Short mmCIF file of C-alpha atoms in Angstrom, two decimals:
data_model
loop_
_atom_site.label_atom_id
_atom_site.label_comp_id
_atom_site.label_asym_id
_atom_site.label_seq_id
_atom_site.Cartn_x
_atom_site.Cartn_y
_atom_site.Cartn_z
CA MET A 1 22.48 36.27 -13.46
CA LYS A 2 19.24 36.81 -11.05
CA ASN A 3 19.04 37.87 -7.22
CA ILE A 4 17.39 36.10 -5.52
CA ILE A 5 16.31 35.75 -1.19
CA LEU A 6 15.02 32.34 -0.65
CA PHE A 7 12.65 32.17 2.50
CA GLY A 8 12.36 29.61 4.61
CA ALA A 9 15.64 28.45 6.18
CA SER A 10 14.29 25.33 7.01
CA GLU A 11 15.24 21.57 6.40
CA PHE A 12 12.96 22.01 3.00
CA GLY A 13 15.06 25.26 2.41
CA LYS A 14 18.18 23.47 3.10
CA LYS A 15 17.77 20.39 0.85
CA ILE A 16 16.09 23.24 -2.25
CA LEU A 17 19.08 25.63 -1.77
CA PRO A 18 21.35 23.23 -4.64
CA PHE A 19 18.52 23.98 -7.19
CA TYR A 20 19.78 27.32 -7.22
CA ARG A 21 23.44 26.91 -6.32
CA ASN A 22 24.47 28.12 -10.24
CA SER A 23 25.53 30.31 -12.31
CA TYR A 24 21.98 31.90 -12.90
CA TYR A 25 21.23 32.62 -9.50
CA ASN A 26 22.59 35.19 -7.13
CA ILE A 27 21.20 33.73 -3.50
CA LEU A 28 21.10 36.53 -1.58
CA ALA A 29 19.92 35.63 1.95
CA PHE A 30 17.59 33.44 3.16
CA CYS A 31 14.47 35.30 4.75
CA ASP A 32 12.78 33.54 7.84
CA ASN A 33 10.27 34.97 10.06
CA ASP A 34 11.81 32.77 13.05
CA LYS A 35 13.53 35.17 15.22
CA SER A 36 15.75 32.91 16.40
CA LYS A 37 17.37 32.29 13.32
CA TYR A 38 18.15 36.08 12.64
CA GLY A 39 22.31 36.78 12.68
CA LYS A 40 22.82 33.53 11.32
CA GLN A 41 23.41 31.50 8.37
CA LEU A 42 22.53 28.27 6.63
CA ASP A 43 24.94 26.50 4.72
CA GLY A 44 26.85 29.57 4.48
CA ILE A 45 24.21 31.77 3.21
CA ASN A 46 22.54 34.58 6.09
CA ILE A 47 19.55 34.70 7.11
CA ILE A 48 17.78 37.79 7.22
CA SER A 49 13.52 39.57 8.56
CA PRO A 50 11.46 40.23 6.40
CA LYS A 51 11.66 43.68 7.21
CA GLU A 52 15.24 43.82 5.87
CA ILE A 53 14.32 42.38 2.13
CA VAL A 54 13.15 45.48 1.54
CA SER A 55 15.95 47.26 0.99
CA MET A 56 17.90 44.34 -1.17
CA PRO A 57 18.19 44.80 -4.24
CA PHE A 58 16.31 41.44 -5.39
CA ASP A 59 14.80 40.41 -8.11
CA GLU A 60 12.84 37.14 -7.05
CA ILE A 61 11.83 35.88 -3.94
CA ILE A 62 10.98 32.43 -4.27
CA ILE A 63 9.27 30.57 -1.31
CA CYS A 64 10.26 27.61 0.40
CA SER A 65 7.55 26.75 2.75
CA SER A 66 4.54 24.61 2.52
CA PHE A 67 2.85 27.97 4.18
CA ASP A 68 3.73 29.63 0.66
CA ASP A 69 -0.23 31.33 1.62
CA GLU A 70 0.92 33.05 4.49
CA ILE A 71 3.47 33.69 3.79
CA SER A 72 3.33 35.99 -0.23
CA ASN A 73 0.33 37.76 2.03
CA GLN A 74 3.05 38.89 4.25
CA LEU A 75 5.44 39.93 1.29
CA ILE A 76 2.68 41.70 -0.60
CA ASN A 77 1.93 43.30 2.59
CA ILE A 78 5.25 44.71 2.67
CA GLY A 79 5.13 46.24 -0.27
CA ILE A 80 6.48 43.06 -2.95
CA PRO A 81 5.24 43.12 -5.93
CA LEU A 82 3.41 40.09 -6.84
CA ASP A 83 5.41 39.09 -10.46
CA LYS A 84 8.74 39.38 -7.62
CA ILE A 85 7.38 36.19 -5.49
CA LYS A 86 7.83 32.45 -6.62
CA VAL A 87 6.39 29.39 -4.84
CA SER A 88 9.25 26.88 -4.97
CA ASN A 89 7.38 23.45 -6.72
CA SER A 90 7.42 20.87 -4.46
CA ASN A 91 8.51 18.88 -6.06
CA GLU A 92 12.18 19.64 -7.66
CA GLN A 93 15.12 17.82 -8.50
CA SER A 94 17.38 18.54 -5.61
CA VAL A 95 14.37 17.38 -2.60
CA GLN A 96 13.28 14.90 -4.89
CA LEU A 97 14.10 10.70 -3.42
CA GLY A 98 14.91 10.45 -7.02
CA ARG A 99 16.32 6.84 -8.34
CA SER A 100 19.01 6.89 -5.37
CA ASN A 101 20.04 5.32 -1.78
CA ASN A 102 17.31 7.91 -0.66
CA LEU A 103 14.56 5.50 -2.19
CA PHE A 104 15.98 2.63 -0.98
CA MET A 105 16.44 4.58 2.70
CA ALA A 106 13.00 5.63 2.22
CA GLU A 107 11.59 2.40 1.84
CA GLU A 108 13.25 0.44 4.45
CA LEU A 109 12.48 3.12 7.14
CA MET A 110 8.64 2.88 5.74
CA PHE A 111 8.52 -1.35 6.02
CA PHE A 112 10.18 -1.29 9.74
CA ILE A 113 7.73 1.74 10.70
CA CYS A 114 4.64 -0.10 9.31
CA GLU A 115 6.03 -3.25 10.82
CA LEU A 116 5.80 -1.95 13.82
CA PHE A 117 2.56 -0.98 14.07
CA ASN A 118 1.69 -4.02 12.04
CA LYS A 119 2.56 -5.69 15.52
CA TYR A 120 0.63 -2.77 18.08
CA LYS A 121 -2.01 -2.68 16.05
CA LEU A 122 -1.91 1.03 15.56
CA ASN A 123 -4.80 2.91 13.07
CA TYR A 124 -2.90 3.94 10.13
CA HIS A 125 -2.44 3.58 6.44
CA ILE A 126 0.09 4.84 3.66
CA ASP A 127 -1.36 8.17 3.35
CA HIS A 128 -0.90 11.45 0.09
CA GLY A 129 2.21 10.71 -2.45
CA THR A 130 3.54 7.94 -1.13
CA LEU A 131 -0.17 6.15 -0.98
CA LEU A 132 -0.88 7.70 -4.65
CA GLY A 133 2.75 6.03 -6.27
CA ILE A 134 1.85 2.52 -4.34
CA ILE A 135 -1.28 2.28 -5.63
CA ARG A 136 -1.01 4.15 -9.24
CA GLU A 137 2.35 2.58 -9.99
CA LYS A 138 3.72 0.30 -7.97
CA ARG A 139 6.76 2.21 -6.16
CA ILE A 140 7.37 4.89 -4.69
CA LEU A 141 7.14 8.25 -6.82
CA PRO A 142 11.14 9.14 -7.37
CA TRP A 143 10.43 12.69 -7.47
CA ASP A 144 8.25 12.35 -4.26
CA ILE A 145 10.19 13.67 -1.43
CA ASP A 146 10.13 12.12 1.99
CA ILE A 147 7.27 8.95 2.98
CA ASP A 148 3.77 9.69 4.76
CA ILE A 149 2.32 7.71 6.96
CA ALA A 150 -1.35 8.65 8.36
CA VAL A 151 -1.93 8.11 12.16
CA LEU A 152 -5.58 8.28 14.21
CA SER A 153 -5.01 10.97 16.78
CA ASN A 154 -5.84 8.42 19.85
CA ASN A 155 -3.08 6.66 18.83
CA LEU A 156 -0.51 9.47 19.73
CA ASP A 157 0.54 8.31 23.11
CA GLU A 158 1.07 4.47 22.79
CA MET A 159 3.32 5.72 18.78
CA ILE A 160 5.36 8.32 20.58
CA PHE A 161 5.94 5.46 23.20
CA LEU A 162 7.27 2.72 20.10
CA LEU A 163 8.82 5.37 18.60
CA ASP A 164 10.62 5.83 21.41
CA LYS A 165 11.58 2.28 22.79
CA ASN A 166 12.04 0.65 19.01
CA LEU A 167 13.32 4.06 16.27
CA ASN A 168 17.14 2.67 17.66
CA LYS A 169 16.66 -0.83 16.37
CA PHE A 170 16.12 0.35 12.78
CA THR A 171 19.49 0.20 10.66
CA SER A 172 19.24 1.08 6.90
CA SER A 173 22.22 -0.84 4.94
CA PHE A 174 22.15 2.92 2.50
CA CYS A 175 22.65 4.98 5.39
CA LYS A 176 26.47 5.81 7.11
CA THR A 177 25.25 7.24 10.25
CA ASN A 178 22.36 5.40 11.20
CA ASN A 179 21.73 8.24 14.01
CA TRP A 180 17.87 8.14 13.70
CA LYS A 181 14.90 10.86 15.56
CA PHE A 182 11.73 11.53 15.33
CA LYS A 183 10.17 14.90 16.63
CA LEU A 184 7.15 16.44 17.19
CA HIS A 185 5.32 19.67 15.62
CA GLU A 186 1.75 21.05 16.23
CA ARG A 187 0.02 23.46 13.78
CA LEU A 188 -2.98 26.05 14.78
CA MET A 189 -6.32 23.71 13.87
CA THR A 190 -9.69 24.88 14.37
CA LEU A 191 -11.90 22.09 14.94
CA ASP A 192 -15.80 22.19 16.11
CA ASN A 193 -15.25 25.53 16.10
CA LYS A 194 -12.14 26.28 18.48
CA GLU A 195 -8.83 27.38 17.67
CA LYS A 196 -5.24 25.89 19.22
CA LEU A 197 -2.33 24.26 18.61
CA TYR A 198 -3.02 20.09 17.98
CA PRO A 199 0.19 17.96 17.95
CA MET A 200 -0.23 17.67 13.97
CA VAL A 201 3.34 15.53 12.54
CA VAL A 202 5.85 13.20 13.86
CA LYS A 203 9.39 13.91 11.44
CA VAL A 204 10.90 10.83 11.91
CA PHE A 205 14.97 11.59 10.18
CA ASN A 206 18.37 11.24 10.22
CA GLU A 207 20.26 13.06 12.43
CA VAL A 208 23.74 14.88 11.15
CA ASP A 209 25.57 16.90 13.02
CA ASN A 210 23.29 17.33 15.68
CA LEU A 211 20.84 18.86 13.01
CA SER A 212 17.50 18.08 11.87
CA ILE A 213 18.09 17.94 8.20
CA SER A 214 18.11 15.12 6.89
CA SER A 215 18.00 13.62 3.21
CA PHE A 216 14.60 13.03 3.88
CA SER A 217 11.84 12.21 6.43
CA LEU A 218 9.19 10.37 7.06
CA ASP A 219 6.29 12.44 7.91
CA ILE A 220 3.38 10.73 10.24
CA GLU A 221 0.49 12.15 9.53
CA LEU A 222 -2.10 12.99 12.94
CA LYS A 223 -6.16 12.55 12.06
CA TYR A 224 -8.43 14.09 14.17
CA GLU A 225 -12.30 13.18 14.09
CA SER A 226 -15.32 15.52 14.44
CA LYS A 227 -18.53 14.74 13.23
CA ASN A 228 -17.53 11.33 10.84
CA PHE A 229 -14.83 13.65 9.44
CA LEU A 230 -11.28 13.50 10.18
CA TYR A 231 -9.41 17.16 9.99
CA TRP A 232 -5.21 17.19 9.65
CA MET A 233 -3.33 19.82 8.73
CA VAL A 234 -0.30 20.51 5.54
CA GLY A 235 1.69 23.27 6.07
CA SER A 236 -0.74 26.08 6.93
CA ARG A 237 -3.93 23.54 4.66
CA LYS A 238 -6.33 22.11 6.72
CA LEU A 239 -7.49 18.62 5.32
CA SER A 240 -10.68 16.74 5.55
CA ALA A 241 -11.68 13.29 3.93
CA ARG A 242 -14.92 11.12 5.55
CA LYS A 243 -13.17 8.39 8.16
CA SER A 244 -15.16 5.85 6.33
CA ILE A 245 -12.85 6.03 3.18
CA CYS A 246 -10.04 5.41 5.70
CA PHE A 247 -11.08 3.12 8.27
CA PRO A 248 -11.05 0.69 8.51
CA MET A 249 -8.13 0.67 7.07
CA LYS A 250 -6.99 -2.81 5.10
CA ASP A 251 -3.94 -4.80 3.61
CA TYR A 252 -1.75 -4.95 1.12
CA VAL A 253 1.20 -6.29 0.02
CA TYR A 254 4.11 -4.02 -1.56
CA LYS A 255 7.04 -5.79 -2.40
CA GLU A 256 6.13 -8.94 -0.25
CA LYS A 257 5.34 -6.59 2.65
CA ILE A 258 1.95 -6.03 4.73
CA ILE A 259 1.40 -2.25 5.02
CA LYS A 260 -1.89 -0.81 5.64
CA ILE A 261 -4.00 1.45 3.11
CA PRO A 262 -7.42 3.52 3.34
CA LYS A 263 -10.32 0.79 2.95
CA TYR A 264 -11.68 2.68 -0.51
CA GLU A 265 -7.71 3.65 -1.26
CA SER A 266 -8.97 4.89 -4.75
CA LYS A 267 -11.85 7.08 -3.69
CA TYR A 268 -9.49 8.50 -1.12
CA LEU A 269 -6.59 9.43 -3.40
CA GLU A 270 -9.56 10.87 -5.30
CA VAL A 271 -10.60 13.05 -2.68
CA LEU A 272 -6.50 14.08 -2.51
CA TYR A 273 -6.33 14.70 -5.55
CA ASP A 274 -8.82 14.97 -7.84
CA ASN A 275 -7.37 13.03 -11.57
CA TRP A 276 -5.07 10.86 -9.44
CA LYS A 277 -4.58 8.31 -12.73
CA ILE A 278 -2.58 11.72 -14.25
CA PRO A 279 0.95 12.19 -12.67
CA LYS A 280 1.77 15.82 -12.47
CA LYS A 281 5.64 16.06 -11.48
CA GLU A 282 4.93 19.58 -11.05
CA TRP A 283 2.83 20.02 -8.11
CA THR A 284 2.49 22.29 -5.32
CA TYR A 285 0.49 22.18 -1.45
CA SER A 286 -1.97 24.45 -3.15
CA GLN A 287 -3.01 21.50 -5.49
CA TYR A 288 -4.50 19.27 -2.68
CA ASN A 289 -8.25 18.77 -3.84
CA ASN A 290 -9.58 18.69 -0.36
CA ILE A 291 -8.51 22.06 1.63
CA GLU A 292 -11.55 23.17 3.71
#
């Protein structure tokens, strides 16, 4: 049995937990950089600080976060050997949408949000893995982990207003609680030689027992324009694309519903994934083709 520490006491960490709860792994602890979590538990597992790692008898530290580059460097700086650091695959089976009710529920939520944005003429398009699945395979990829939508940053206030007024109207026949919420997250980004916190992603999720944890989330990424390029953050990675590839967006009919996709969707997918026509089920955020 391998003794492991999961780095990232987060929504993704909890989602991925079942993959490591078996006879092959012994989970010693969660580790996190958020001091407010120290001394608490996530799903019955203690949350520790990075300083406590060095005194624990672990065989491997598994990073469950999109900030894997920073965390890897942090662990190396405190003396953890590189061969004991692993980045969890973002598409581990336990966090995939799969072919279950999660996938159908995710699709229902996507159609609700797209219909709302279409009605009020927001500048948006389906993005990342969701776009990849719909264009390449005419489906939501069962090995994807969320739904991705991109919105121009100058639509932020109107988008928040629309979600605040309308999200409570959404109900999924595949969800028992239908307690849908949204939360805005900020990220540090350098734009025009200035680094600051930007509103970056709005996560839409079903709140369970007052926890911002659900079987999946719909992520609305905000994209910022500068000198004819769009910039946005995925975890700690800054991505970019020419605005003219994405906007003005165009209509696309998917399962008899109108959704918006980038103006030149094939070119955009090439910017993101390079050879996007070949499926890669084992994929990490470091494989984006357009990291700045």
